[in-house]
Short mmCIF file of C-alpha atoms and ligand atoms in Angstrom, two decimals:
data_model
loop_
_atom_site.label_atom_id
_atom_site.label_comp_id
_atom_site.label_asym_id
_atom_site.label_seq_id
_atom_site.Cartn_x
_atom_site.Cartn_y
_atom_site.Cartn_z
CA MET N 7 -39.18 75.96 -40.81
CA LYS N 8 -36.77 78.46 -39.26
CA PRO N 9 -34.20 77.11 -36.86
CA ARG N 10 -35.10 77.52 -33.18
CA SER N 11 -32.38 80.05 -32.45
CA GLN N 12 -33.77 82.38 -35.17
CA ASN N 13 -37.32 82.13 -33.76
CA LYS N 14 -36.21 82.96 -30.25
CA PRO N 15 -36.11 86.81 -30.40
CA LEU N 16 -39.53 86.84 -32.08
CA LEU N 17 -41.05 84.52 -29.46
CA PHE N 18 -39.44 86.58 -26.72
CA THR N 19 -40.90 89.85 -28.05
CA VAL N 20 -44.39 88.37 -28.57
CA ALA N 21 -44.42 86.88 -25.03
CA THR N 22 -43.28 90.19 -23.47
CA VAL N 23 -45.92 92.18 -25.37
CA ILE N 24 -48.69 89.75 -24.33
CA VAL N 25 -47.67 89.84 -20.64
CA LEU N 26 -47.39 93.64 -20.61
CA LEU N 27 -50.79 93.92 -22.31
CA ALA N 28 -52.36 91.56 -19.75
CA LEU N 29 -50.85 93.58 -16.88
CA TYR N 30 -52.15 96.80 -18.42
CA LEU N 31 -55.64 95.34 -18.82
CA LEU N 32 -55.56 94.10 -15.23
CA THR N 33 -54.75 97.60 -13.95
CA ALA N 34 -57.10 99.44 -16.34
CA PHE N 35 -60.10 97.22 -15.60
CA TYR N 36 -59.30 96.64 -11.93
CA GLU N 37 -62.66 98.00 -10.64
CA GLN N 38 -64.76 96.09 -13.15
CA LEU N 39 -62.88 92.86 -12.51
CA SER N 40 -63.13 93.30 -8.76
CA SER N 41 -66.93 93.77 -8.81
CA LEU N 42 -67.27 90.92 -11.31
CA LEU N 43 -65.41 88.62 -8.94
CA SER N 44 -67.57 89.69 -5.93
CA ARG N 45 -70.71 89.16 -7.96
CA ALA N 46 -69.57 85.74 -9.08
CA GLN N 47 -69.49 84.68 -5.42
CA MET N 48 -65.79 83.94 -5.60
CA ALA N 49 -65.22 86.10 -2.58
CA GLY N 50 -65.95 83.03 -0.47
CA LEU N 51 -62.70 81.59 -1.76
CA ALA N 52 -60.59 84.71 -1.28
CA ALA N 53 -60.98 88.45 -1.35
CA PRO N 54 -61.16 89.86 -4.95
CA GLU N 55 -57.99 91.93 -4.26
CA THR N 56 -56.12 88.76 -3.31
CA ILE N 57 -57.25 86.93 -6.45
CA ILE N 58 -56.21 89.89 -8.62
CA GLY N 59 -52.92 90.10 -6.62
CA VAL N 60 -52.18 86.42 -7.37
CA LEU N 61 -52.98 87.04 -11.04
CA ARG N 62 -50.58 89.99 -11.02
CA LEU N 63 -47.92 87.91 -9.27
CA PHE N 64 -48.32 85.25 -11.97
CA LEU N 65 -47.95 87.77 -14.82
CA LEU N 66 -45.08 89.62 -13.17
CA GLY N 67 -43.45 86.24 -12.48
CA ILE N 68 -43.54 85.50 -16.23
CA LEU N 69 -42.14 88.97 -16.89
CA ALA N 70 -39.36 88.34 -14.33
CA TYR N 71 -38.55 85.09 -16.13
CA LEU N 72 -38.32 86.93 -19.46
CA VAL N 73 -36.11 89.63 -17.92
CA VAL N 74 -33.80 86.97 -16.44
CA ARG N 75 -33.54 85.25 -19.85
CA ALA N 76 -32.63 88.58 -21.44
CA LEU N 77 -30.08 89.30 -18.69
CA ASN N 78 -28.60 85.82 -19.08
CA PHE N 79 -28.26 86.40 -22.82
CA LEU N 80 -26.56 89.78 -22.32
CA VAL N 81 -24.20 88.80 -19.47
CA PHE N 82 -23.02 85.53 -21.01
CA GLY N 83 -22.97 87.00 -24.51
CA LEU N 84 -20.50 89.56 -23.13
CA PHE N 85 -18.56 86.75 -21.42
CA ARG N 86 -18.32 84.86 -24.72
CA PHE N 87 -17.26 88.02 -26.55
CA ARG N 88 -14.51 88.74 -23.97
CA ARG N 89 -13.22 85.18 -23.36
CA GLY N 90 -13.89 83.62 -26.74
CA PHE N 91 -15.81 80.59 -25.37
CA ASP N 92 -19.21 79.83 -23.84
CA ALA N 93 -19.68 79.92 -20.07
CA PRO N 94 -20.57 76.48 -18.66
CA THR N 95 -24.30 75.64 -18.77
CA LEU N 96 -24.29 74.99 -15.04
CA VAL N 97 -23.06 78.52 -14.26
CA ARG N 98 -25.71 79.99 -16.58
CA ASN N 99 -28.42 77.95 -14.89
CA ILE N 100 -27.33 78.95 -11.38
CA PHE N 101 -27.28 82.58 -12.46
CA SER N 102 -30.81 82.28 -13.85
CA ILE N 103 -32.17 80.48 -10.76
CA LEU N 104 -30.71 83.03 -8.32
CA ALA N 105 -31.77 86.05 -10.39
CA PHE N 106 -35.26 84.71 -10.85
CA THR N 107 -35.70 83.80 -7.15
CA GLY N 108 -34.49 87.27 -6.10
CA LEU N 109 -36.80 89.07 -8.54
CA PHE N 110 -39.76 86.89 -7.67
CA LEU N 111 -39.36 87.48 -3.93
CA LEU N 112 -39.08 91.21 -4.55
CA ILE N 113 -42.31 91.22 -6.57
CA PHE N 114 -44.01 89.09 -3.92
CA MET N 115 -43.03 91.50 -1.13
CA VAL N 116 -44.27 94.50 -3.12
CA LEU N 117 -47.60 92.86 -3.98
CA PHE N 118 -48.22 91.27 -0.56
CA PRO N 119 -46.45 93.50 1.98
CA LYS N 120 -48.48 92.05 4.84
CA VAL N 121 -47.28 88.46 4.32
CA ASN N 122 -44.26 87.74 6.54
CA LEU N 123 -41.92 85.74 4.29
CA GLY N 124 -39.41 85.08 7.11
CA ALA N 125 -42.08 83.34 9.20
CA LEU N 126 -43.19 81.40 6.14
CA PHE N 127 -39.66 80.01 5.76
CA THR N 128 -39.01 79.27 9.43
CA THR N 129 -42.33 77.54 10.05
CA SER N 130 -41.93 75.31 7.05
CA ALA N 131 -39.15 73.11 8.49
CA ILE N 132 -41.15 69.90 7.96
CA PHE N 133 -41.88 70.99 4.42
CA GLY N 134 -38.14 71.57 3.99
CA VAL N 135 -37.27 68.07 5.22
CA ILE N 136 -39.82 66.47 2.88
CA LEU N 137 -38.54 68.56 0.00
CA GLY N 138 -34.91 67.74 0.90
CA LEU N 139 -35.61 64.00 0.91
CA ALA N 140 -37.49 64.20 -2.37
CA LEU N 141 -34.68 66.19 -3.96
CA GLN N 142 -31.84 64.18 -2.44
CA ASP N 143 -30.54 62.85 -5.78
CA THR N 144 -31.18 66.06 -7.64
CA LEU N 145 -29.36 68.11 -5.02
CA GLY N 146 -26.53 65.55 -4.97
CA ASN N 147 -26.13 65.99 -8.71
CA PHE N 148 -26.38 69.73 -8.39
CA PHE N 149 -23.62 70.03 -5.79
CA ALA N 150 -21.43 67.44 -7.56
CA GLY N 151 -21.92 69.58 -10.69
CA ILE N 152 -20.83 72.67 -8.80
CA SER N 153 -17.70 70.93 -7.52
CA LEU N 154 -16.95 69.72 -11.07
CA GLN N 155 -17.23 73.29 -12.30
CA ALA N 156 -15.02 74.55 -9.49
CA ASP N 157 -12.33 71.89 -10.10
CA ARG N 158 -12.60 72.12 -13.87
CA PRO N 159 -10.93 68.73 -14.38
CA PHE N 160 -12.17 68.71 -17.99
CA GLN N 161 -13.94 70.97 -20.43
CA VAL N 162 -16.28 70.77 -23.38
CA GLY N 163 -14.36 69.19 -26.28
CA ASP N 164 -12.09 67.01 -24.10
CA VAL N 165 -12.18 63.23 -24.49
CA ILE N 166 -12.96 61.47 -21.21
CA THR N 167 -13.26 57.85 -20.09
CA VAL N 168 -15.44 57.33 -17.03
CA GLY N 169 -15.53 54.56 -14.48
CA ALA N 170 -15.27 50.80 -14.58
CA LEU N 171 -17.50 50.65 -17.66
CA ARG N 172 -14.91 52.80 -19.43
CA LEU N 173 -17.48 55.01 -21.15
CA THR N 174 -15.46 57.08 -23.59
CA GLY N 175 -16.53 60.10 -25.59
CA VAL N 176 -16.16 63.78 -26.26
CA VAL N 177 -17.64 66.06 -23.57
CA GLU N 178 -20.52 68.03 -25.08
CA GLU N 179 -22.07 69.66 -22.05
CA ILE N 180 -21.83 69.79 -18.27
CA THR N 181 -25.26 70.65 -16.81
CA TRP N 182 -26.50 70.90 -13.23
CA ARG N 183 -27.58 67.28 -13.47
CA ALA N 184 -25.19 65.38 -15.70
CA ILE N 185 -22.15 65.27 -17.95
CA LYS N 186 -23.17 64.71 -21.56
CA ILE N 187 -20.65 62.87 -23.73
CA ARG N 188 -20.86 61.79 -27.35
CA THR N 189 -19.32 58.35 -27.83
CA PHE N 190 -17.40 57.31 -30.92
CA GLN N 191 -20.50 55.44 -32.10
CA ASN N 192 -22.20 58.87 -32.08
CA HIS N 193 -24.40 57.96 -29.10
CA VAL N 194 -25.12 60.52 -26.43
CA VAL N 195 -24.46 59.24 -22.92
CA LEU N 196 -25.54 61.13 -19.78
CA ILE N 197 -23.53 60.46 -16.65
CA ASN N 198 -25.00 61.78 -13.39
CA ASN N 199 -22.70 64.32 -11.78
CA SER N 200 -22.91 62.50 -8.45
CA SER N 201 -21.89 59.14 -10.01
CA ALA N 202 -19.13 60.82 -12.01
CA ALA N 203 -17.80 62.38 -8.81
CA LYS N 204 -17.35 58.91 -7.32
CA GLU N 205 -15.72 57.28 -10.38
CA PRO N 206 -12.19 57.64 -11.72
CA ILE N 207 -12.20 59.77 -14.86
CA GLU N 208 -9.42 59.63 -17.45
CA VAL N 209 -9.13 62.99 -19.18
CA CYS N 210 -7.46 63.64 -22.52
CA PRO N 211 -7.61 67.45 -22.77
CA ARG N 212 -8.24 68.91 -26.20
CA ASP N 213 -5.22 71.26 -26.04
CA ASN N 214 -2.83 68.54 -24.86
CA LEU N 215 -0.58 66.28 -26.95
CA ASN N 216 -2.22 62.94 -26.14
CA ALA N 217 -0.49 59.73 -27.17
CA ARG N 218 -1.77 56.39 -28.46
CA LEU N 219 -0.20 52.95 -28.65
CA VAL N 220 -0.66 50.72 -31.69
CA TYR N 221 0.68 47.18 -31.69
CA PHE N 222 2.15 45.07 -34.48
CA ASN N 223 4.56 42.15 -34.83
CA THR N 224 7.17 40.74 -37.16
CA LEU N 225 8.72 37.37 -37.84
CA TYR N 226 11.83 36.53 -35.86
CA THR N 227 13.81 36.59 -39.08
CA ASP N 228 13.08 40.31 -39.62
CA SER N 229 15.65 42.72 -38.22
CA PRO N 230 14.34 44.83 -35.30
CA ALA N 231 16.44 47.85 -36.30
CA LYS N 232 14.93 47.77 -39.79
CA ALA N 233 11.36 47.21 -38.54
CA ILE N 234 11.69 50.08 -36.05
CA HIS N 235 13.07 52.46 -38.67
CA VAL N 236 10.51 51.54 -41.33
CA VAL N 237 7.52 51.87 -38.99
CA ARG N 238 8.69 55.13 -37.43
CA GLU N 239 9.08 56.74 -40.83
CA ALA N 240 5.73 55.40 -42.07
CA VAL N 241 3.79 56.52 -39.01
CA ARG N 242 5.23 60.01 -38.66
CA GLU N 243 3.78 61.00 -42.03
CA ALA N 244 0.22 59.83 -41.36
CA ASP N 245 -2.50 62.45 -41.13
CA ASN N 246 -3.26 63.75 -37.59
CA VAL N 247 0.02 62.34 -36.21
CA SER N 248 1.69 65.28 -34.48
CA GLN N 249 4.86 66.60 -36.10
CA LYS N 250 6.00 67.95 -32.73
CA ILE N 251 7.16 64.59 -31.36
CA THR N 252 8.64 61.76 -33.42
CA PRO N 253 6.78 58.46 -32.91
CA ILE N 254 8.54 55.89 -30.76
CA VAL N 255 8.71 52.26 -31.85
CA ARG N 256 9.87 49.66 -29.36
CA ILE N 257 9.87 45.91 -28.76
CA ARG N 258 7.37 44.95 -26.09
CA ASN N 259 7.67 41.18 -26.13
CA LEU N 260 9.52 38.27 -27.67
CA ALA N 261 6.42 36.17 -28.15
CA ASP N 262 5.70 32.66 -29.36
CA SER N 263 5.05 33.44 -32.99
CA GLY N 264 7.07 36.62 -33.46
CA VAL N 265 8.59 39.80 -32.09
CA GLU N 266 5.88 42.10 -30.72
CA TYR N 267 6.26 45.86 -31.02
CA GLU N 268 4.37 48.95 -29.98
CA VAL N 269 4.38 52.28 -31.73
CA LYS N 270 3.63 55.30 -29.58
CA TYR N 271 2.50 58.37 -31.45
CA TRP N 272 0.99 61.71 -30.49
CA LEU N 273 -2.15 63.16 -32.06
CA ASP N 274 -3.05 66.69 -33.12
CA ASP N 275 -6.75 65.97 -32.57
CA TYR N 276 -7.25 63.21 -30.02
CA ALA N 277 -10.99 62.97 -30.69
CA ARG N 278 -10.08 61.31 -34.02
CA TYR N 279 -7.91 58.59 -32.51
CA ASN N 280 -9.96 55.69 -33.92
CA ASP N 281 -9.42 56.83 -37.49
CA THR N 282 -5.80 57.66 -36.84
CA ASP N 283 -5.06 54.26 -35.25
CA ALA N 284 -6.59 52.63 -38.32
CA LEU N 285 -4.54 54.81 -40.67
CA VAL N 286 -1.37 54.03 -38.72
CA ARG N 287 -2.03 50.28 -39.06
CA GLN N 288 -2.66 50.73 -42.78
CA ARG N 289 0.60 52.64 -43.22
CA ILE N 290 2.49 49.91 -41.36
CA TRP N 291 1.06 47.28 -43.70
CA TYR N 292 2.18 49.13 -46.83
CA ALA N 293 5.59 49.99 -45.37
CA PHE N 294 6.10 46.32 -44.47
CA ARG N 295 5.21 45.32 -48.01
CA ARG N 296 7.74 47.73 -49.52
CA ALA N 297 10.52 46.85 -47.08
CA GLY N 298 10.03 43.09 -47.37
CA LEU N 299 9.10 42.78 -43.68
CA ASN N 300 6.61 40.12 -42.56
CA PHE N 301 3.87 40.05 -39.94
CA ALA N 302 4.01 37.08 -37.62
CA TYR N 303 1.01 34.87 -37.11
CA PRO N 304 0.76 31.69 -35.06
CA THR N 305 2.68 29.02 -36.93
CA ARG N 306 4.25 25.68 -36.10
CA THR N 307 7.57 25.18 -37.81
CA LEU N 308 9.05 21.72 -38.24
CA LEU N 309 12.81 22.05 -38.21
CA VAL N 310 14.89 19.27 -39.72
CA GLU N 311 18.27 19.47 -38.03
CA ARG N 312 21.23 19.98 -40.33
CA LYS N 313 24.73 20.26 -38.99
CA VAL N 314 25.75 23.79 -39.85
CA LYS N 315 28.52 25.82 -38.34
CA PRO N 316 27.10 28.18 -35.72
CA GLY N 317 27.04 31.77 -36.94
CA VAL N 318 27.52 30.86 -40.61
CA ARG N 319 24.44 31.84 -42.54
CA ASP N 320 23.11 29.48 -45.09
CA GLY N 321 22.93 30.56 -48.70
CA ASP N 322 25.12 33.68 -48.72
CA GLY N 323 28.52 31.99 -49.12
CA GLY N 324 28.96 33.73 -52.48
CA ALA N 325 28.41 37.15 -50.99
CA ILE N 326 30.92 36.44 -48.20
CA ILE N 327 33.60 35.27 -50.66
CA GLU N 328 32.97 38.41 -52.69
CA ARG N 329 33.25 40.57 -49.57
CA LEU N 330 36.52 38.98 -48.40
CA SER N 331 38.15 39.09 -51.81
CA ALA N 332 37.45 42.86 -51.90
CA VAL N 333 39.37 43.40 -48.62
CA ASP N 334 42.77 44.81 -49.64
CA ILE N 335 44.88 42.69 -47.26
CA PHE N 336 43.33 39.52 -48.68
CA ALA N 337 43.92 40.55 -52.29
CA PRO N 338 47.00 38.29 -52.66
CA LEU N 339 44.96 35.17 -51.68
CA SER N 340 43.97 32.66 -54.35
CA ALA N 341 40.28 31.98 -55.04
CA GLU N 342 40.47 28.69 -53.09
CA GLU N 343 42.13 30.35 -50.11
CA THR N 344 39.50 33.10 -50.03
CA ALA N 345 36.75 30.48 -50.28
CA MET N 346 38.31 28.55 -47.37
CA LEU N 347 38.55 31.74 -45.32
CA ALA N 348 34.89 32.49 -46.12
CA GLN N 349 33.91 28.97 -45.16
CA SER N 350 35.60 29.23 -41.79
CA SER N 351 34.35 32.76 -41.04
CA MET N 352 31.34 33.34 -38.82
CA SER N 353 28.71 36.00 -39.35
CA HIS N 354 27.40 38.09 -36.44
CA ILE N 355 24.78 40.80 -36.50
CA PHE N 356 24.79 43.81 -34.15
CA ALA N 357 22.05 46.33 -33.37
CA PRO N 358 22.75 50.08 -33.69
CA GLY N 359 24.73 51.22 -30.63
CA GLU N 360 25.90 47.72 -29.65
CA THR N 361 29.55 47.22 -28.77
CA VAL N 362 31.33 44.70 -30.98
CA ILE N 363 34.72 44.92 -29.26
CA ARG N 364 35.53 46.42 -25.87
CA ALA N 365 38.93 48.04 -25.24
CA GLY N 366 41.05 46.04 -22.78
CA ASP N 367 39.37 42.68 -23.51
CA PRO N 368 41.54 39.82 -24.75
CA GLY N 369 40.92 38.96 -28.39
CA SER N 370 41.82 36.15 -30.75
CA SER N 371 39.90 37.07 -33.89
CA MET N 372 39.57 39.86 -36.41
CA PHE N 373 36.45 41.11 -38.20
CA VAL N 374 35.45 42.34 -41.64
CA VAL N 375 32.43 44.68 -41.96
CA HIS N 376 30.01 42.85 -44.25
CA ASN N 377 27.05 45.28 -44.00
CA GLY N 378 26.66 48.51 -42.05
CA ARG N 379 29.10 50.84 -40.28
CA VAL N 380 31.09 50.86 -37.04
CA SER N 381 33.02 53.53 -35.20
CA VAL N 382 36.42 53.06 -33.58
CA GLN N 383 36.32 54.84 -30.22
CA VAL N 384 38.94 55.59 -27.60
CA ASN N 385 38.55 57.18 -24.20
CA GLU N 386 39.69 60.79 -24.11
CA ASN N 387 39.37 62.52 -20.74
CA GLY N 388 36.94 59.80 -19.72
CA LYS N 389 34.66 60.40 -22.72
CA PRO N 390 34.44 58.23 -25.85
CA ARG N 391 35.98 59.84 -28.89
CA THR N 392 35.68 58.48 -32.41
CA VAL N 393 39.01 58.08 -34.17
CA ALA N 394 37.75 56.35 -37.28
CA THR N 395 34.61 55.06 -38.96
CA LEU N 396 34.80 51.74 -40.79
CA THR N 397 32.35 50.65 -43.47
CA GLU N 398 31.67 47.63 -45.68
CA GLY N 399 34.92 45.90 -46.65
CA ASP N 400 36.99 47.45 -43.82
CA PHE N 401 38.46 45.23 -41.12
CA PHE N 402 39.21 45.63 -37.41
CA GLY N 403 40.41 43.60 -34.43
CA GLU N 404 43.61 42.63 -36.20
CA MET N 405 45.86 44.22 -33.55
CA ALA N 406 44.94 41.90 -30.68
CA LEU N 407 44.77 38.97 -33.08
CA PHE N 408 48.26 39.48 -34.46
CA THR N 409 50.08 40.64 -31.35
CA GLY N 410 48.23 38.82 -28.57
CA GLU N 411 47.74 42.10 -26.70
CA PRO N 412 44.40 43.34 -25.31
CA ARG N 413 41.99 45.21 -27.59
CA THR N 414 43.14 48.78 -28.12
CA ALA N 415 39.81 50.47 -28.79
CA ASN N 416 36.03 50.10 -28.56
CA ILE N 417 34.21 49.20 -31.76
CA VAL N 418 30.56 50.29 -31.73
CA ALA N 419 27.94 49.57 -34.41
CA LEU N 420 26.58 52.85 -35.82
CA GLU N 421 23.67 51.12 -37.54
CA GLU N 422 22.56 47.54 -37.88
CA THR N 423 25.84 45.90 -38.81
CA GLU N 424 26.88 42.45 -39.90
CA VAL N 425 30.50 41.43 -39.36
CA LEU N 426 32.47 38.37 -40.44
CA GLU N 427 34.69 36.95 -37.73
CA ILE N 428 37.98 35.34 -38.74
CA ARG N 429 39.64 33.41 -35.96
CA HIS N 430 43.28 32.85 -35.09
CA ASP N 431 43.56 29.34 -36.58
CA SER N 432 42.05 30.38 -39.93
CA MET N 433 44.46 33.32 -40.11
CA LYS N 434 47.40 31.08 -39.29
CA GLN N 435 46.56 28.86 -42.29
CA VAL N 436 46.45 31.97 -44.49
CA PHE N 437 49.80 33.21 -43.15
CA ASP N 438 51.43 29.82 -43.59
CA ALA N 439 50.48 29.91 -47.27
CA ASN N 440 51.13 33.67 -47.78
CA PRO N 441 53.93 34.86 -45.49
CA GLU N 442 54.11 38.20 -47.39
CA LEU N 443 50.70 39.17 -45.90
CA VAL N 444 52.35 39.70 -42.52
CA ALA N 445 54.38 42.61 -43.86
CA SER N 446 51.40 44.54 -45.25
CA LEU N 447 49.43 43.93 -42.07
CA SER N 448 52.24 45.12 -39.85
CA HIS N 449 52.24 48.45 -41.75
CA ILE N 450 48.52 48.94 -41.22
CA ILE N 451 48.80 48.07 -37.54
CA ALA N 452 51.70 50.50 -37.08
CA GLU N 453 49.67 53.31 -38.69
CA ARG N 454 46.64 52.64 -36.53
CA ARG N 455 48.78 52.51 -33.39
CA GLN N 456 50.24 55.88 -34.31
CA VAL N 457 46.73 57.42 -34.41
CA LEU N 458 45.77 55.79 -31.12
CA ALA N 459 48.96 56.97 -29.41
CA THR N 460 48.00 60.60 -30.10
CA LYS N 461 44.32 60.32 -29.15
CA ALA N 462 43.75 57.84 -26.34
CA ASP N 463 44.02 58.54 -22.60
CA THR N 464 45.99 55.43 -21.87
CA SER N 465 48.92 53.86 -23.67
CA THR N 466 47.84 51.21 -26.18
CA GLY N 467 50.56 48.81 -25.30
CA GLU N 468 54.06 48.67 -26.75
CA THR N 469 54.72 50.94 -29.71
CA TYR N 470 56.54 48.92 -32.33
CA GLU N 471 58.14 50.10 -35.51
CA PRO N 472 56.73 48.13 -38.50
CA ALA N 473 59.86 46.00 -38.50
CA GLY N 474 59.50 45.22 -34.79
CA LEU N 475 55.82 44.51 -35.32
CA LEU N 476 56.59 42.16 -38.15
CA SER N 477 58.81 40.01 -35.97
CA ALA N 478 56.33 40.20 -33.05
CA ILE N 479 53.53 38.92 -35.32
CA LYS N 480 55.75 36.16 -36.71
CA ARG N 481 56.68 35.15 -33.20
CA PHE N 482 53.06 35.10 -32.10
CA PHE N 483 51.96 32.97 -35.03
CA GLY N 484 55.03 30.71 -34.84
CA LEU N 485 56.16 31.72 -38.36
CA ASN N 486 59.75 31.80 -39.55
P1 CMP D 14 42.18 45.59 -31.68
O1 CMP D 14 43.15 46.32 -30.84
O2 CMP D 14 42.25 44.12 -31.73
O3 CMP D 14 40.70 46.07 -31.25
C1 CMP D 14 40.34 47.39 -31.48
C2 CMP D 14 40.49 47.67 -32.95
O4 CMP D 14 40.24 48.97 -33.38
C3 CMP D 14 41.93 47.49 -33.34
O5 CMP D 14 42.31 46.16 -33.14
C4 CMP D 14 41.93 48.03 -34.75
O6 CMP D 14 41.46 47.08 -35.67
C5 CMP D 14 40.89 49.12 -34.64
N1 CMP D 14 41.57 50.42 -34.66
C6 CMP D 14 42.34 50.97 -33.71
N2 CMP D 14 42.78 52.16 -34.10
C7 CMP D 14 42.30 52.40 -35.33
C8 CMP D 14 42.41 53.48 -36.28
N3 CMP D 14 43.12 54.55 -36.03
N4 CMP D 14 41.77 53.35 -37.45
C9 CMP D 14 41.04 52.25 -37.74
N5 CMP D 14 40.91 51.22 -36.88
C10 CMP D 14 41.53 51.29 -35.70
#
């Protein structure tokens, strides 16, 4: 069978030919038909001319309908050609109704010039009221449809969510009666225009970058900076995730069983958000697997208390000893001394952008970068300026520790960074056993002070020569 749209021109032509033929026959055999009607005693009902007039009106009415259809096709075909999209169904229907009514009235007045149409309309007030009451809902829908078309809050192809029932789907059609949406279960739902006009409607326009939120969680032992980075990179490559805006991953809650996150991403085609959400979750699972991250699920953990030094992580003592022995100023220390220093050091972890040390604060410890990177920043004309970047194995904070003066610069983590803190008393033990360390440290401090003196807004305290520094450090630590 041919599709309906291909049959249409044929049907249209056949119908037009039949109507024209009938009209021709009516005119050609007018006399015969008229006398036939009189003979058949139908004149008692109405005059033969009136009956033939009504027949003509009927045929011309069908012809008017066909003409209006053809006009509709031409006018809105031109509209589509010019604008590149279909005119709304409601507009097409209103056009057809008005054109047909106009044509029909014209035909009526030509066929029945003696009938006063004006009187017919004015004397039919009661009829109008009855009709109005009967059509109350229909007219309500019709006018709500007109106001929807005038406002144009959404268009065919947009995804909308309507009312308290949160009916969601892609708009397929807006008619004079209802909005037709196709849900994501492929059901067609019709929402009356008048009900839609009263309900809140959430619109996700087709040509807009609409966002979605997908939730996931991790164990408390997994680093947030790592989880955020891993998920952002995994999600941005998924199909239908817009390349125009980078997805945003953020912590939304520190919950009972884990850290809860949300990832916000933007879609190229919002109508496919179900599939894309699913793909995003799948990508997160695989990315977690590769990066050694873990999803949290409700668990009850029984902790057996063990006295451990706060800040010292269990099980990585070897790595800390290795790190400290690679720091150049600790090179002269024996293996036992390095192990003792490692034992007394405390590990701290900082998020990207966090401040480890603030200029001007008092300080009684120094730090070694165990993992990650930090920047040394001073204020120049009121703005932070980086004077150095320190990476794994570098140390900082020694100036305040060895001289007792306030911190000379800000230290800011550039990425997730783990530092080992060595406190004053641990350093004193090291100095007592290795007095020659003081000399090498005083050289480093003097060099760093030199850099600061040229870059910072404010003076960084007294400027010592290495020799002066040496005696200041010795004094501070009570060394001979
Ligand atoms: P402190 O003054 O205790 O705190 C800020 C730290 O920044 C300082 O010790 C040094 O360890 C470090 N610092 C200051 N200037 C420099 C520099 N030019 N290069 C590297 N580190 C520096």
